[in-house]
Backbone as numpy.savetxt, mean C-alpha at the origin, in Angstrom:
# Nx Ny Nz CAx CAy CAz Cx Cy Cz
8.37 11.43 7.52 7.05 11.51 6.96 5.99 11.67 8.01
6.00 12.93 8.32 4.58 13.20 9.36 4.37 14.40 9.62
3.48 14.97 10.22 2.89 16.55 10.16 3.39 16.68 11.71
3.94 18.22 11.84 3.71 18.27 13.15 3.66 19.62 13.54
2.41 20.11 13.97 1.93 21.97 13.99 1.48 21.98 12.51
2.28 23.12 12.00 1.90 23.34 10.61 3.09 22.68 9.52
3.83 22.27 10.05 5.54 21.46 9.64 5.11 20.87 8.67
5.39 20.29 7.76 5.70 18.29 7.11 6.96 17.92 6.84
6.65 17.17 7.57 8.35 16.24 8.26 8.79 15.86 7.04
9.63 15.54 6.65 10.03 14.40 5.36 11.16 13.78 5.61
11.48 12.76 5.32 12.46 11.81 5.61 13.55 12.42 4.33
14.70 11.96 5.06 16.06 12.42 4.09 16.03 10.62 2.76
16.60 11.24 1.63 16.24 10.40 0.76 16.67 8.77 0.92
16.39 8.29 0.83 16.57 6.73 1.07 16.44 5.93 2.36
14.99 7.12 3.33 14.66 6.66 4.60 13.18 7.23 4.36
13.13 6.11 5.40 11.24 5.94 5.21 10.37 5.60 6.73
9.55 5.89 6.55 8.91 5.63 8.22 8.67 6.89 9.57
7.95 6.73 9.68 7.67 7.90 11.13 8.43 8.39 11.52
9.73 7.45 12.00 11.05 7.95 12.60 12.03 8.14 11.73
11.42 7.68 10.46 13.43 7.86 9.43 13.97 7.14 9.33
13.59 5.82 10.36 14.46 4.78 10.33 14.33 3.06 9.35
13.58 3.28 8.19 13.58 2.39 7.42 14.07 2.36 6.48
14.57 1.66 6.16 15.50 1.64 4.14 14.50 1.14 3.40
13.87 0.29 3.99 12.43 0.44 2.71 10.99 0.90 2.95
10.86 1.37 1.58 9.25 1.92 1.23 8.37 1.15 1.83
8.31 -0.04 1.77 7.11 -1.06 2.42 8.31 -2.08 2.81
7.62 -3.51 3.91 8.27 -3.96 4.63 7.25 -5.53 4.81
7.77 -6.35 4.30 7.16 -7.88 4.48 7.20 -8.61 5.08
6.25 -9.10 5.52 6.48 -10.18 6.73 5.51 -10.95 6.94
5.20 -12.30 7.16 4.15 -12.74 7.25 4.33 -14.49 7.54
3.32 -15.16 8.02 3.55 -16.85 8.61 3.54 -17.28 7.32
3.39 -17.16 5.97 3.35 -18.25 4.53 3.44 -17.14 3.86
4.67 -16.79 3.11 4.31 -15.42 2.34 4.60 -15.72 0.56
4.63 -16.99 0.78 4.28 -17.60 -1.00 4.93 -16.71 -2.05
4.01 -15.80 -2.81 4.65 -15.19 -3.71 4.44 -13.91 -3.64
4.68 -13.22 -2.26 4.26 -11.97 -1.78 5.56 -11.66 -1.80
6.20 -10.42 -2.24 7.29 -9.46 -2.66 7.28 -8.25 -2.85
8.32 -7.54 -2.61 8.32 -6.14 -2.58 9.16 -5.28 -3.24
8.96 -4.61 -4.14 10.56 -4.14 -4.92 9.95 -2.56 -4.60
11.17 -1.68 -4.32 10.82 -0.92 -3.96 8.75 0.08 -3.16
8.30 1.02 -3.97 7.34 0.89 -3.27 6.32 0.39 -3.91
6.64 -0.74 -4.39 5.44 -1.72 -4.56 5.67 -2.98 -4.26
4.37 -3.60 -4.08 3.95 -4.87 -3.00 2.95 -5.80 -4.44
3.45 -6.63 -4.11 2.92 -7.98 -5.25 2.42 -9.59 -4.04
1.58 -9.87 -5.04 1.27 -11.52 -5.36 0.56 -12.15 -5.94
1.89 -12.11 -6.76 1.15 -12.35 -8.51 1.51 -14.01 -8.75
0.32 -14.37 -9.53 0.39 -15.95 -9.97 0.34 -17.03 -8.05
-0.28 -16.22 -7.07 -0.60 -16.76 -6.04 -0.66 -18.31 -5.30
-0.33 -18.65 -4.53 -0.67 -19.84 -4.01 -1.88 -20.32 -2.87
-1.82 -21.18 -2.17 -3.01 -21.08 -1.62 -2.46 -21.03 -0.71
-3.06 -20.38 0.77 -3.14 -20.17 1.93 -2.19 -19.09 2.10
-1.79 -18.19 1.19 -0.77 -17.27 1.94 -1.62 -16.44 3.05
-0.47 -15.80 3.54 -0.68 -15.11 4.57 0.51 -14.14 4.85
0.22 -12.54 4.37 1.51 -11.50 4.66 1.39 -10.59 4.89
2.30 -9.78 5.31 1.56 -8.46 5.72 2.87 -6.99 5.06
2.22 -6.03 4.53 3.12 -5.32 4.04 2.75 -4.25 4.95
3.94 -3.64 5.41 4.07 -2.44 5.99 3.78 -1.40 5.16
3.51 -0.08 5.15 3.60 0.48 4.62 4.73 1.68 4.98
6.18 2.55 4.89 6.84 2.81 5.49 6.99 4.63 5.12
6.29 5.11 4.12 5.77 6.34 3.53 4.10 6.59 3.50
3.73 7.97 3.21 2.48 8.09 3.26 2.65 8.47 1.74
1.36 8.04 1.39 0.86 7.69 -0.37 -0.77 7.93 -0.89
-0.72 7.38 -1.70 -1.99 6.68 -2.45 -1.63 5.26 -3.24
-2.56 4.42 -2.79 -2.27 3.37 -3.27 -2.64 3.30 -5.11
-1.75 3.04 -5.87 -2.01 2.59 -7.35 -2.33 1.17 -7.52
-3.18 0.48 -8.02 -3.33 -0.55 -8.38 -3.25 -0.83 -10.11
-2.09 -1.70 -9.60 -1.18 -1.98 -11.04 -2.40 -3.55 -11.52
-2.72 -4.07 -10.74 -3.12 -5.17 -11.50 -3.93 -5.86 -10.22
-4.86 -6.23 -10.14 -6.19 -6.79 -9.32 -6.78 -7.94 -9.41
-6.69 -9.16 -9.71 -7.55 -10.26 -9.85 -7.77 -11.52 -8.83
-8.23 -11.45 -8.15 -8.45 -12.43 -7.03 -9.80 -13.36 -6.53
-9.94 -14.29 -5.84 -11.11 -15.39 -6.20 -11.97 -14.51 -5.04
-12.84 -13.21 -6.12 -14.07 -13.25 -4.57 -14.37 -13.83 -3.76
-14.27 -12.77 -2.19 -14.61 -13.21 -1.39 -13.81 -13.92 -0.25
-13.10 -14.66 -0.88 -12.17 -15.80 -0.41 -10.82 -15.11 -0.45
-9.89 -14.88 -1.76 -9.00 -14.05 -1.57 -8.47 -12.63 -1.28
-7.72 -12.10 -0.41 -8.89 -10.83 0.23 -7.55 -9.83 0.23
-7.49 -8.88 -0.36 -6.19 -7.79 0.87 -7.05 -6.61 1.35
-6.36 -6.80 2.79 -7.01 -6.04 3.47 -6.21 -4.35 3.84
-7.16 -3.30 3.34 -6.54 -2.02 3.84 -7.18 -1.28 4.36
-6.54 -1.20 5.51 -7.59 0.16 6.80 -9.16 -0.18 6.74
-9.06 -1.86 7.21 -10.36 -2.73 7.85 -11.36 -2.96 6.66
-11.15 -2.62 5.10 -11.66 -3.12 4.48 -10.96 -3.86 3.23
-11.87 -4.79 3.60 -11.65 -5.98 2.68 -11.67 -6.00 0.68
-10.69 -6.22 0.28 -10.89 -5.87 -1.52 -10.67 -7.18 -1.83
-11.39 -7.98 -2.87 -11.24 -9.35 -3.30 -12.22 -9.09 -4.86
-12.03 -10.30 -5.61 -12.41 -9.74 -6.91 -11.44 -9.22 -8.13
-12.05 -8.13 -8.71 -11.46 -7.39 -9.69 -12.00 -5.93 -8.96
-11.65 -5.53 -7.49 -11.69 -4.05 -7.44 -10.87 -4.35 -6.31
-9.91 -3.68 -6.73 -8.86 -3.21 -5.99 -9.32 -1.59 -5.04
-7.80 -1.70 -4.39 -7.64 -0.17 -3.68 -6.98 1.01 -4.03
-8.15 1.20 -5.00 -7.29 2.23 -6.27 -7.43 3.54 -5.70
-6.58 4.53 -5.12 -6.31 5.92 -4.62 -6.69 5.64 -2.98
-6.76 4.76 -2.48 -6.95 4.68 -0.87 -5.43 5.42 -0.50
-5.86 6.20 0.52 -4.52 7.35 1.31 -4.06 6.36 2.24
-2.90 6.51 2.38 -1.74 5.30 3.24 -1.18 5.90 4.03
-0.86 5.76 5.15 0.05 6.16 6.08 1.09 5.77 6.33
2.49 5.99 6.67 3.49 5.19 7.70 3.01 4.79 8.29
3.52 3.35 8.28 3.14 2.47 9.81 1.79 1.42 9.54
1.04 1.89 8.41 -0.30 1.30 7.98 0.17 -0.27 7.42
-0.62 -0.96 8.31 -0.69 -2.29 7.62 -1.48 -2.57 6.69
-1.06 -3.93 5.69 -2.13 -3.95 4.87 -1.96 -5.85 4.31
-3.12 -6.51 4.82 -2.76 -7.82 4.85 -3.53 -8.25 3.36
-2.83 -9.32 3.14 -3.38 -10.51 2.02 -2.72 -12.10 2.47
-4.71 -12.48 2.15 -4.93 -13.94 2.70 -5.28 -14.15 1.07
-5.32 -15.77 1.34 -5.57 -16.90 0.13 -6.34 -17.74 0.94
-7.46 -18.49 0.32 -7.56 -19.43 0.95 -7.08 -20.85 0.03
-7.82 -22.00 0.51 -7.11 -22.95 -0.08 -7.50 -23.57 -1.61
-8.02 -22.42 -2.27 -8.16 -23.12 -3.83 -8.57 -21.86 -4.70
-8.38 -22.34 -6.10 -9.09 -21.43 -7.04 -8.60 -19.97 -6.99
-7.60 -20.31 -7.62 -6.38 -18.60 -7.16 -6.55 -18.25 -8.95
-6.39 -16.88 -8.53 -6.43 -15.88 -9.81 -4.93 -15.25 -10.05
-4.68 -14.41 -10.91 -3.66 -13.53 -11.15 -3.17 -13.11 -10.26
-4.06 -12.38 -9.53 -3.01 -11.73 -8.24 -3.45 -10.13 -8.28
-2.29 -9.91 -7.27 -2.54 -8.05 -7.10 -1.03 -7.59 -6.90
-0.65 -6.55 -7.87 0.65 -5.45 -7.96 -0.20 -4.43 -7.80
0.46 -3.81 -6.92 0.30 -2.20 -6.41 1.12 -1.81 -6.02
1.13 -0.38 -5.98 2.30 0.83 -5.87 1.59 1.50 -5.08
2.79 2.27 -3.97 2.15 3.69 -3.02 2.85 4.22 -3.75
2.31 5.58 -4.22 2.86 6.71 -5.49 2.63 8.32 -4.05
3.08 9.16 -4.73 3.29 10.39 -4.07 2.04 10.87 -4.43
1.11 11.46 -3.57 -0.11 11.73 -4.53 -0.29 13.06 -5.24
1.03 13.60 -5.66 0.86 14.97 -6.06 1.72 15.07 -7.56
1.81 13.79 -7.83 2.52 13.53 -9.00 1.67 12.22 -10.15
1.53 12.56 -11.32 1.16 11.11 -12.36 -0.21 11.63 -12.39
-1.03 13.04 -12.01 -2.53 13.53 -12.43 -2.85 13.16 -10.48
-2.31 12.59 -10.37 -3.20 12.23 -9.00 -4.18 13.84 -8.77
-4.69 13.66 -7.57 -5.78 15.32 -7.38 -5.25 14.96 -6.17
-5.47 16.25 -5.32 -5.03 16.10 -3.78 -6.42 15.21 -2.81
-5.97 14.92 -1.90 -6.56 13.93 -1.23 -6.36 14.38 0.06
-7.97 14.12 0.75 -7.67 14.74 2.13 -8.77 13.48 2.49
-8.27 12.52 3.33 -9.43 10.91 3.73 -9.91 11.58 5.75
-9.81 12.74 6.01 -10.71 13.01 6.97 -10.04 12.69 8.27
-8.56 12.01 7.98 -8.06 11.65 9.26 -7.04 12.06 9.77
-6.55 13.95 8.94 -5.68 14.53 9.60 -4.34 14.47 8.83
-4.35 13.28 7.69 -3.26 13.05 6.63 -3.73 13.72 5.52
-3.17 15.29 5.57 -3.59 16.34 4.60 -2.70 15.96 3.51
-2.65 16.47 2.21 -1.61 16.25 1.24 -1.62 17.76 0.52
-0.77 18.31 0.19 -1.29 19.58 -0.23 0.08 19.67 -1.03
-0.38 19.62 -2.67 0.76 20.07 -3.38 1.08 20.77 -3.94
2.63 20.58 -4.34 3.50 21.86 -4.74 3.86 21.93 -6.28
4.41 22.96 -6.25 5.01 23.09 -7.80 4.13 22.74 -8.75
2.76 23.06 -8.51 1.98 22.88 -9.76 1.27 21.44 -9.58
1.81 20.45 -8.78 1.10 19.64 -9.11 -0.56 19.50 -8.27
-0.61 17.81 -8.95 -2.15 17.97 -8.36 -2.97 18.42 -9.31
């Protein structure tokens, strides 16, 4: 998954990441990761606890879907490419990279629902093509888009 000249790289099916070398879509890890989980390419933490702290890799380039958003403004936060989403507005169509981190904190009270999201292909499900200015073109095929 990466551009190189006029190329786009793509990983052979059931590998993910810059180099090819991941078996999963996203990748978890974190000092308290409570009820933070990953099933394929989507990333959850739903029904939350307090103080988590995790970090999901991201191991494909995407658009983020936000399946579900509810968190204690302000205080509960996931963070993608240095900005902060807390509330009821998620990071609905933000462009993802391999390799892109993307953290969620809790603090210690007053937890909401949570946040499920999906990195989706962005040339499939109506998506429109997406170009975020930083060289991660998307340009699709077969009609879609």
């Amino acid at each position: 998954g990466g551009t190189t000249g006029s190329c786009k790289c793509t990983c052979p099916s059931g590998f993910f990441g810059p180099s090819c070398d991941s078996d999963a879509a996203i990748s978890l890890s974190g000092s308290n990761m409570g009820k933070c989980t990953v099933s394929g390419a989507c990333f959850t933490s739903l029904d939350y606890g307090d103080d988590e702290r995790c970090t999901f890799t991201v191991n494909e380039d995407g658009l983020l879907d936000v399946i579900s958003f509810s968190t204690e403004a302000r205080f509960d936060k996931l963070t993608v490419k240095g900005v902060e989403y807390s509330g009821s507005t998620g990071p609905q169509g933000v462009t993802v990279s391999a390799g892109d981190q993307i953290t969620w904190t809790s603090d210690f009270s007053d937890n909401e629902t949570g946040v499920a999201i999906c990195v989706v292909d962005p040339c499939v499900g109506g998506s429109s093509r997406s170009d975020d200015s930083s060289g991660h073109n998307f340009d699709c095929v077969n009609g879609g888009g």
